[in-house]
Amino acid sequence: MQFSFDTNLNKIAAKVEAGERISFDEGMELFATEDLNALGKLADFVRRKKHGKTTYFNVNRHFNYTNICVADCKFCNFYRRSRDADAYTHSIEEGLQIARNAVNEGATELHIVGGLNTKIPFNYYTDLFTSLKKEFPALHIKAFTMVELDFFARFYKMSDAELIDKLKAAGMDSCPGGGAEIFAEPTRSRICDHKCGADRWLELAGKVHHAGLKTNATILYGHIETIEDRIDHLVKLREQQDKSGGFQCFIPLAFYPPGSALSSIPGPDGITSLKTIAISRLMLDNFDHIKAYWVMLGKHLAQTALHFGANDLDGTITDGGELTHAYSIEEGGESKMTKTELIKLIENAGFEAVERDTVYNRVERATV
Ligand code: V47
């Protein structure tokens, strides 16, 4: 039986079934296909081979310690200048209070990221981590993108190894995948000129992996990037993963334009999002997990993404924090979802919901 009316897709499907790696040009052909069903089926084939019917979720909470940032990224509606009336930096005690609430609500992870703020001394971060670990030894601290680590190394004048060692000793358990945006130039410079470049982002991820910690990776799509840029991004991540092996999850982030300097762009439609998720699953043959992030996709498209290669649905019971709130596509910037609602989304899509911790161990609880 013909798999698809698209002959290119048929050829690629044969390679995928044989477990062969697909090339840059084949990635381009996947984006060009008009057979969305067949593309989804192919990504679902790989997803089921790796994970069967399991769809993971975790209960976490975001802590965005400051919105003051010097990076001036064109896609960002979260950052403020220090003189702005709504600029803030949370105290360590405020961070602890957020962690207390989160743990009470069942969170196993605190996701900590913030702006590049030149007014914060380095010991704020280490004191924050040690205070968190003292009160909540079992709470996983997933903190700082490679962009923050690059900024810290330069601003506090430390070697990468020294920086990573100090943060790890204070309690950093893993790193989230933000700041990757789009690696390809000139697009990267046009949207985030003041952030570290692709080579540096990848180099730092390699160093964190070398230090024994896992990290995630993201792509920000649906703005001014080209299809070539998206495939280039996936190929670069795949090459880095071959070298350092520490990426555990890939999260395609749908650009949310309102309030950003790129607000005149409509943002990605559903087809672009489903294609990007499916093609990520197919190109990233050395990544175990692809996460559908409902905050930017919307709940129902995120649920649909589970049939297009995603095996993880992110964003559960606890409040998303200021950053998540800023780019949530849901009405009123909603960034909370109850565990019951999330499990229902997964089960109604025909999958089995499994609560995980940050590093994908199953979390068994007496009650939901
Ligand atoms: O790097 C910023 C993106 C990222 C917008 O690792 C925007 O588990 C859409 O990385 N529209 C931060 N996206 C969030 C992030 C993340 C989220 C959830 C889980 C994990 C993980 C990581 O958000 C930024 C940037 O790419 N972003 N502004 C916007 N207007």
Coordinates of C-alpha atoms and ligand atoms in Angstrom, one line a residue:
M1 CA 0.0 0.0 0.0
Q2 CA 1.2 3.5 -0.8
F3 CA 2.0 5.3 2.5
S4 CA 1.4 8.7 1.0
F5 CA 0.5 10.5 -2.2
D6 CA 3.8 12.4 -1.7
T7 CA 6.6 10.4 -3.3
N8 CA 9.3 12.2 -1.3
L9 CA 7.5 11.3 1.9
N10 CA 7.4 7.7 0.8
K11 CA 11.1 7.6 0.3
I12 CA 11.8 9.2 3.7
A13 CA 9.3 6.9 5.4
A14 CA 11.3 3.9 4.1
K15 CA 14.4 5.4 5.7
V16 CA 12.7 6.2 9.0
E17 CA 11.3 2.6 9.2
A18 CA 14.8 1.3 8.6
G19 CA 16.1 3.5 11.4
E20 CA 18.3 5.6 9.1
R21 CA 19.1 9.2 9.8
I22 CA 17.4 11.8 7.6
S23 CA 19.3 14.5 5.9
F24 CA 19.0 18.3 5.8
D25 CA 17.4 18.1 2.3
E26 CA 15.0 15.5 3.5
G27 CA 14.0 17.7 6.4
M28 CA 13.2 20.4 3.8
E29 CA 11.1 17.9 1.8
L30 CA 9.2 17.1 5.0
F31 CA 8.3 20.7 5.5
A32 CA 7.2 20.9 1.9
T33 CA 4.7 18.0 2.1
E34 CA 1.0 18.7 1.8
D35 CA 0.2 15.3 3.3
L36 CA 0.0 16.3 7.0
N37 CA -1.7 13.1 8.0
A38 CA 1.1 11.0 6.6
L39 CA 3.8 13.2 8.2
G40 CA 1.9 12.8 11.5
K41 CA 1.7 9.1 11.1
L42 CA 5.4 8.8 10.5
A43 CA 6.3 10.9 13.5
D44 CA 3.8 8.9 15.6
F45 CA 5.4 5.6 14.4
V46 CA 8.7 6.8 15.8
R47 CA 7.1 8.1 19.0
R48 CA 5.3 4.8 19.6
K49 CA 8.4 2.8 18.9
K50 CA 10.2 4.8 21.7
H51 CA 7.4 5.3 24.2
G52 CA 4.4 3.2 23.2
K53 CA 1.3 4.9 24.6
T54 CA 3.1 6.7 27.4
T55 CA 2.7 10.5 27.6
Y56 CA 4.7 12.2 30.4
F57 CA 3.9 15.2 32.4
N58 CA 5.4 16.7 35.5
V59 CA 4.2 19.0 38.2
N60 CA 6.4 22.0 38.4
R61 CA 6.4 25.7 39.1
H62 CA 8.3 28.6 37.4
F63 CA 10.2 31.2 39.3
N64 CA 11.2 34.2 37.2
Y65 CA 13.5 36.0 39.6
T66 CA 13.8 39.2 37.6
N67 CA 12.3 40.8 34.5
I68 CA 15.1 43.3 34.2
C69 CA 17.2 42.4 31.1
V70 CA 19.8 44.0 28.9
A71 CA 19.4 41.6 26.0
D72 CA 16.6 43.5 24.2
C73 CA 15.3 40.5 22.2
K74 CA 12.7 41.4 19.5
F75 CA 10.4 38.5 20.3
C76 CA 10.2 39.1 24.1
N77 CA 7.3 40.9 25.8
F78 CA 8.5 40.0 29.3
Y79 CA 11.7 42.0 29.8
R80 CA 11.8 45.5 31.3
R81 CA 14.5 48.2 31.8
S82 CA 15.4 48.9 35.4
R83 CA 13.7 52.3 35.2
D84 CA 10.4 50.9 34.1
A85 CA 7.6 51.1 36.7
D86 CA 6.8 47.4 36.5
A87 CA 10.4 46.2 36.6
Y88 CA 11.1 43.7 39.5
T89 CA 13.6 41.5 41.2
H90 CA 12.3 39.0 43.6
S91 CA 14.0 38.5 47.0
I92 CA 15.3 35.1 48.0
E93 CA 12.5 34.9 50.6
E94 CA 9.9 35.4 47.8
G95 CA 11.6 32.6 45.9
L96 CA 11.3 30.4 49.0
Q97 CA 7.6 31.3 49.4
I98 CA 6.9 30.3 45.8
A99 CA 8.7 27.0 46.4
R100 CA 6.7 26.4 49.5
N101 CA 3.4 26.9 47.7
A102 CA 4.7 24.8 44.8
V103 CA 5.8 21.9 47.0
N104 CA 2.4 22.1 48.9
E105 CA 0.7 21.6 45.5
G106 CA 2.9 18.6 44.7
A107 CA 5.6 20.1 42.5
T108 CA 8.8 18.1 42.1
E109 CA 10.6 20.8 40.2
L110 CA 11.3 24.5 40.3
H111 CA 12.1 26.0 36.9
I112 CA 14.2 29.1 37.5
V113 CA 15.0 31.6 34.8
G114 CA 15.1 35.4 34.5
G115 CA 16.5 38.4 32.7
L116 CA 20.2 39.3 32.3
N117 CA 20.3 41.7 35.2
T118 CA 23.6 43.5 35.9
K119 CA 22.4 44.6 39.4
I120 CA 22.2 41.1 40.9
P121 CA 25.4 39.9 42.7
F122 CA 26.5 36.3 42.0
N123 CA 25.8 35.1 45.6
Y124 CA 22.1 35.9 45.1
Y125 CA 21.9 32.8 42.9
T126 CA 24.0 30.5 45.1
D127 CA 22.2 31.7 48.2
L128 CA 18.9 31.1 46.5
F129 CA 19.9 27.5 45.6
T130 CA 21.3 26.7 49.0
S131 CA 18.3 28.1 50.8
L132 CA 15.9 26.1 48.5
K133 CA 17.9 22.9 49.0
K134 CA 18.0 23.4 52.8
E135 CA 14.2 23.6 53.0
F136 CA 13.4 21.3 50.2
P137 CA 16.2 18.8 49.6
A138 CA 14.1 16.7 47.2
L139 CA 13.0 19.6 45.0
H140 CA 14.7 19.5 41.6
I141 CA 16.3 22.9 40.7
K142 CA 16.1 23.3 36.9
A143 CA 17.8 26.6 36.4
F144 CA 19.4 29.0 33.9
T145 CA 19.5 28.8 30.1
M146 CA 22.8 28.7 28.3
V147 CA 22.3 32.4 27.6
E148 CA 22.2 33.1 31.3
L149 CA 25.3 30.9 31.9
D150 CA 27.1 32.8 29.2
F151 CA 26.2 36.1 30.7
F152 CA 27.2 35.0 34.2
A153 CA 30.6 33.7 33.0
R154 CA 31.4 37.0 31.3
F155 CA 29.8 39.4 33.9
Y156 CA 31.1 37.7 37.0
K157 CA 34.4 36.9 35.3
M158 CA 34.5 33.2 35.8
S159 CA 35.6 30.3 33.6
D160 CA 32.7 28.1 32.4
A161 CA 33.9 25.2 34.5
E162 CA 34.2 27.3 37.6
L163 CA 30.7 28.8 37.1
I164 CA 29.1 25.4 36.5
D165 CA 30.9 23.9 39.4
K166 CA 29.7 26.7 41.8
L167 CA 26.1 26.5 40.6
K168 CA 26.1 22.7 40.8
A169 CA 27.6 22.8 44.3
A170 CA 24.9 25.2 45.4
G171 CA 22.1 23.0 44.1
M172 CA 21.5 23.4 40.4
D173 CA 20.3 20.0 39.2
S174 CA 19.7 20.6 35.5
C175 CA 19.2 23.4 33.0
P176 CA 16.1 24.3 30.9
G177 CA 16.2 24.6 27.1
G178 CA 15.5 28.3 26.5
G179 CA 17.6 30.9 24.8
A180 CA 18.3 28.7 21.8
E181 CA 15.7 30.6 19.7
I182 CA 17.0 30.2 16.1
F183 CA 20.7 29.3 15.7
A184 CA 21.1 30.3 12.0
E185 CA 22.6 33.7 11.1
P186 CA 21.5 36.3 10.1
T187 CA 18.2 35.5 11.6
R188 CA 19.6 35.1 15.1
S189 CA 21.3 38.5 15.0
R190 CA 18.1 40.1 13.8
I191 CA 16.0 38.8 16.7
C192 CA 18.4 38.6 19.5
D193 CA 21.6 40.4 18.7
H194 CA 22.8 40.8 22.3
K195 CA 22.6 37.1 23.2
C196 CA 25.3 34.6 22.8
G197 CA 25.6 33.0 19.4
A198 CA 24.7 29.5 18.4
D199 CA 28.3 28.1 18.8
R200 CA 28.5 29.4 22.3
W201 CA 25.0 28.1 23.3
L202 CA 26.0 24.7 22.0
E203 CA 29.4 24.8 23.6
L204 CA 28.0 25.6 27.0
A205 CA 25.4 22.9 26.7
G206 CA 28.3 20.5 26.0
K207 CA 30.1 21.7 29.1
V208 CA 27.0 21.3 31.3
H209 CA 26.6 17.8 30.0
H210 CA 30.3 17.1 30.6
A211 CA 29.7 18.2 34.3
G212 CA 27.1 15.5 34.5
L213 CA 23.9 17.5 34.3
K214 CA 21.1 17.1 31.8
T215 CA 19.7 20.1 29.8
N216 CA 16.8 20.7 27.5
A217 CA 16.7 22.4 24.1
T218 CA 14.2 24.6 22.4
I219 CA 13.5 26.3 19.1
L220 CA 11.4 29.5 18.7
Y221 CA 9.5 29.3 15.4
G222 CA 6.9 31.2 13.6
H223 CA 8.5 34.6 13.4
I224 CA 11.0 35.8 10.7
E225 CA 12.9 32.5 10.4
T226 CA 13.0 30.5 7.2
I227 CA 12.3 26.8 6.8
E228 CA 16.1 26.3 6.2
D229 CA 16.7 28.0 9.6
R230 CA 14.5 25.5 11.3
I231 CA 16.2 22.5 9.8
D232 CA 19.6 24.0 10.4
H233 CA 18.6 24.4 14.1
L234 CA 17.6 20.7 14.3
V235 CA 20.7 19.5 12.6
K236 CA 23.0 21.6 14.9
L237 CA 21.2 20.1 18.0
R238 CA 21.5 16.6 16.6
E239 CA 25.2 17.1 16.1
Q240 CA 25.7 18.4 19.6
Q241 CA 23.7 15.6 21.0
D242 CA 26.0 13.1 19.2
K243 CA 29.0 14.7 20.9
S244 CA 27.7 15.3 24.4
G245 CA 24.5 13.3 24.8
G246 CA 23.0 15.3 27.7
F247 CA 19.9 16.7 26.0
Q248 CA 16.9 15.0 27.4
C249 CA 14.0 16.9 25.9
F250 CA 13.3 19.2 22.9
I251 CA 10.6 21.8 23.1
P252 CA 9.4 23.6 20.0
L253 CA 8.1 27.0 21.2
A254 CA 5.4 28.7 19.0
F255 CA 6.1 32.5 18.8
Y256 CA 3.4 34.6 20.5
P257 CA 3.6 38.1 19.0
P258 CA 1.5 40.4 21.2
G259 CA 3.5 43.0 23.1
S260 CA 6.8 42.2 21.4
A261 CA 8.7 44.3 18.9
L262 CA 7.5 41.7 16.3
S263 CA 3.8 42.1 17.1
S264 CA 2.9 42.8 13.5
I265 CA 3.8 39.2 12.6
P266 CA 0.8 36.8 12.9
G267 CA 2.7 33.9 14.6
P268 CA 2.6 30.3 13.5
D269 CA -0.7 28.6 12.5
G270 CA -1.7 25.1 13.6
I271 CA -0.3 23.4 10.5
T272 CA 3.1 25.0 11.0
S273 CA 3.1 23.9 14.7
L274 CA 2.1 20.3 13.9
K275 CA 4.7 20.1 11.1
T276 CA 7.5 21.5 13.3
I277 CA 6.7 19.1 16.1
A278 CA 6.5 16.1 13.7
I279 CA 9.7 17.0 11.9
S280 CA 11.5 17.6 15.2
R281 CA 10.6 14.1 16.2
L282 CA 11.9 12.7 12.8
M283 CA 15.1 14.8 12.6
L284 CA 16.1 14.5 16.3
D285 CA 16.6 10.7 16.2
N286 CA 19.0 11.0 19.2
F287 CA 16.5 12.9 21.5
D288 CA 14.2 10.7 23.6
H289 CA 11.6 13.3 24.4
I290 CA 9.6 15.9 22.4
K291 CA 7.5 18.2 24.6
A292 CA 4.3 19.9 23.5
Y293 CA 4.1 23.2 25.5
W294 CA 0.5 24.0 25.8
V295 CA 1.0 27.5 27.1
M296 CA 2.1 28.7 23.7
L297 CA 0.3 26.1 21.5
G298 CA -3.0 26.3 23.3
K299 CA -4.4 23.2 25.2
H300 CA -6.1 21.6 22.3
L301 CA -3.3 21.9 19.7
A302 CA -0.9 20.6 22.4
Q303 CA -3.2 17.6 22.8
T304 CA -3.3 17.0 19.0
A305 CA 0.5 17.3 19.0
L306 CA 0.6 14.0 20.9
H307 CA -0.4 12.3 17.6
F308 CA 2.4 14.2 15.8
G309 CA 5.4 12.9 17.7
A310 CA 5.2 14.7 21.1
N311 CA 5.4 12.3 24.1
D312 CA 5.4 15.0 26.9
L313 CA 2.8 17.6 27.8
D314 CA 4.1 20.4 29.9
G315 CA 2.5 22.8 32.3
T316 CA 0.5 21.3 35.2
I317 CA -1.2 22.3 38.3
T318 CA 0.9 25.2 39.6
D319 CA 1.2 28.8 38.4
G320 CA 3.4 29.4 35.5
G321 CA 5.2 32.5 36.8
E322 CA 5.4 35.9 35.2
L323 CA 7.3 34.8 32.0
T324 CA 4.9 32.1 31.1
H325 CA 2.0 34.4 31.8
A326 CA 3.5 36.9 29.4
Y327 CA 3.3 34.6 26.4
S328 CA 0.4 32.3 27.2
I329 CA -2.0 32.0 24.2
E330 CA -4.8 31.0 26.5
E331 CA -7.5 33.5 27.5
G332 CA -6.3 36.0 30.0
G333 CA -2.7 34.7 29.8
E334 CA -3.7 31.5 31.7
S335 CA -0.7 29.4 32.6
K336 CA -2.2 27.0 35.1
M337 CA -3.8 23.6 34.4
T338 CA -4.9 21.2 37.1
K339 CA -3.4 17.7 37.1
T340 CA -6.9 16.2 36.5
E341 CA -7.4 18.4 33.5
L342 CA -4.0 17.6 32.0
I343 CA -4.5 13.8 32.6
K344 CA -7.9 14.1 30.9
L345 CA -6.3 15.8 27.8
I346 CA -3.8 13.0 27.5
E347 CA -6.2 10.1 28.0
N348 CA -8.8 11.6 25.7
A349 CA -6.1 11.6 23.0
G350 CA -5.7 7.9 23.5
F351 CA -2.5 7.9 25.5
E352 CA -1.5 6.8 29.1
A353 CA -0.6 9.7 31.4
V354 CA 2.5 9.1 33.4
E355 CA 3.8 11.6 36.0
R356 CA 7.6 12.0 35.8
D357 CA 10.2 13.9 37.6
T358 CA 12.6 16.2 35.8
V359 CA 14.9 13.4 34.6
Y360 CA 12.0 11.2 33.5
N361 CA 11.7 8.8 36.4
R362 CA 8.1 7.8 37.1
V363 CA 6.6 9.5 40.1
E364 CA 4.2 7.2 42.0
R365 CA 1.7 8.9 44.3
A366 CA -0.9 7.5 46.6
T367 CA -3.6 9.9 45.2
V368 CA -3.9 12.1 42.1
Ligands
V47_1 O1 14.0 31.4 25.3 C1 10.2 34.4 24.7 C2 10.7 31.9 24.4 C3 11.8 30.8 26.0 C4 8.4 34.5 23.5 O2 13.3 23.5 29.3 C5 8.8 33.2 23.6 O3 11.5 22.5 30.1 C6 6.9 32.6 22.3 O4 12.6 27.9 27.2 N1 6.5 33.8 22.2 C7 11.8 30.5 27.5 N2 8.1 32.2 23.0 C8 10.8 29.3 27.8 C9 11.6 28.0 27.7 C10 10.9 26.8 28.3 C11 9.6 26.7 28.5 C12 9.0 25.6 29.0 C13 9.8 24.5 29.4 C14 11.2 24.6 29.1 C15 12.1 23.4 29.5 C16 11.8 25.7 28.6 O5 10.5 31.3 25.7 C17 12.7 31.8 25.5 C18 12.1 32.1 24.2 O6 12.5 31.2 23.2 N3 9.9 33.1 24.3 N4 9.3 35.2 24.2 C19 7.2 34.8 22.8 N5 6.8 36.1 22.7

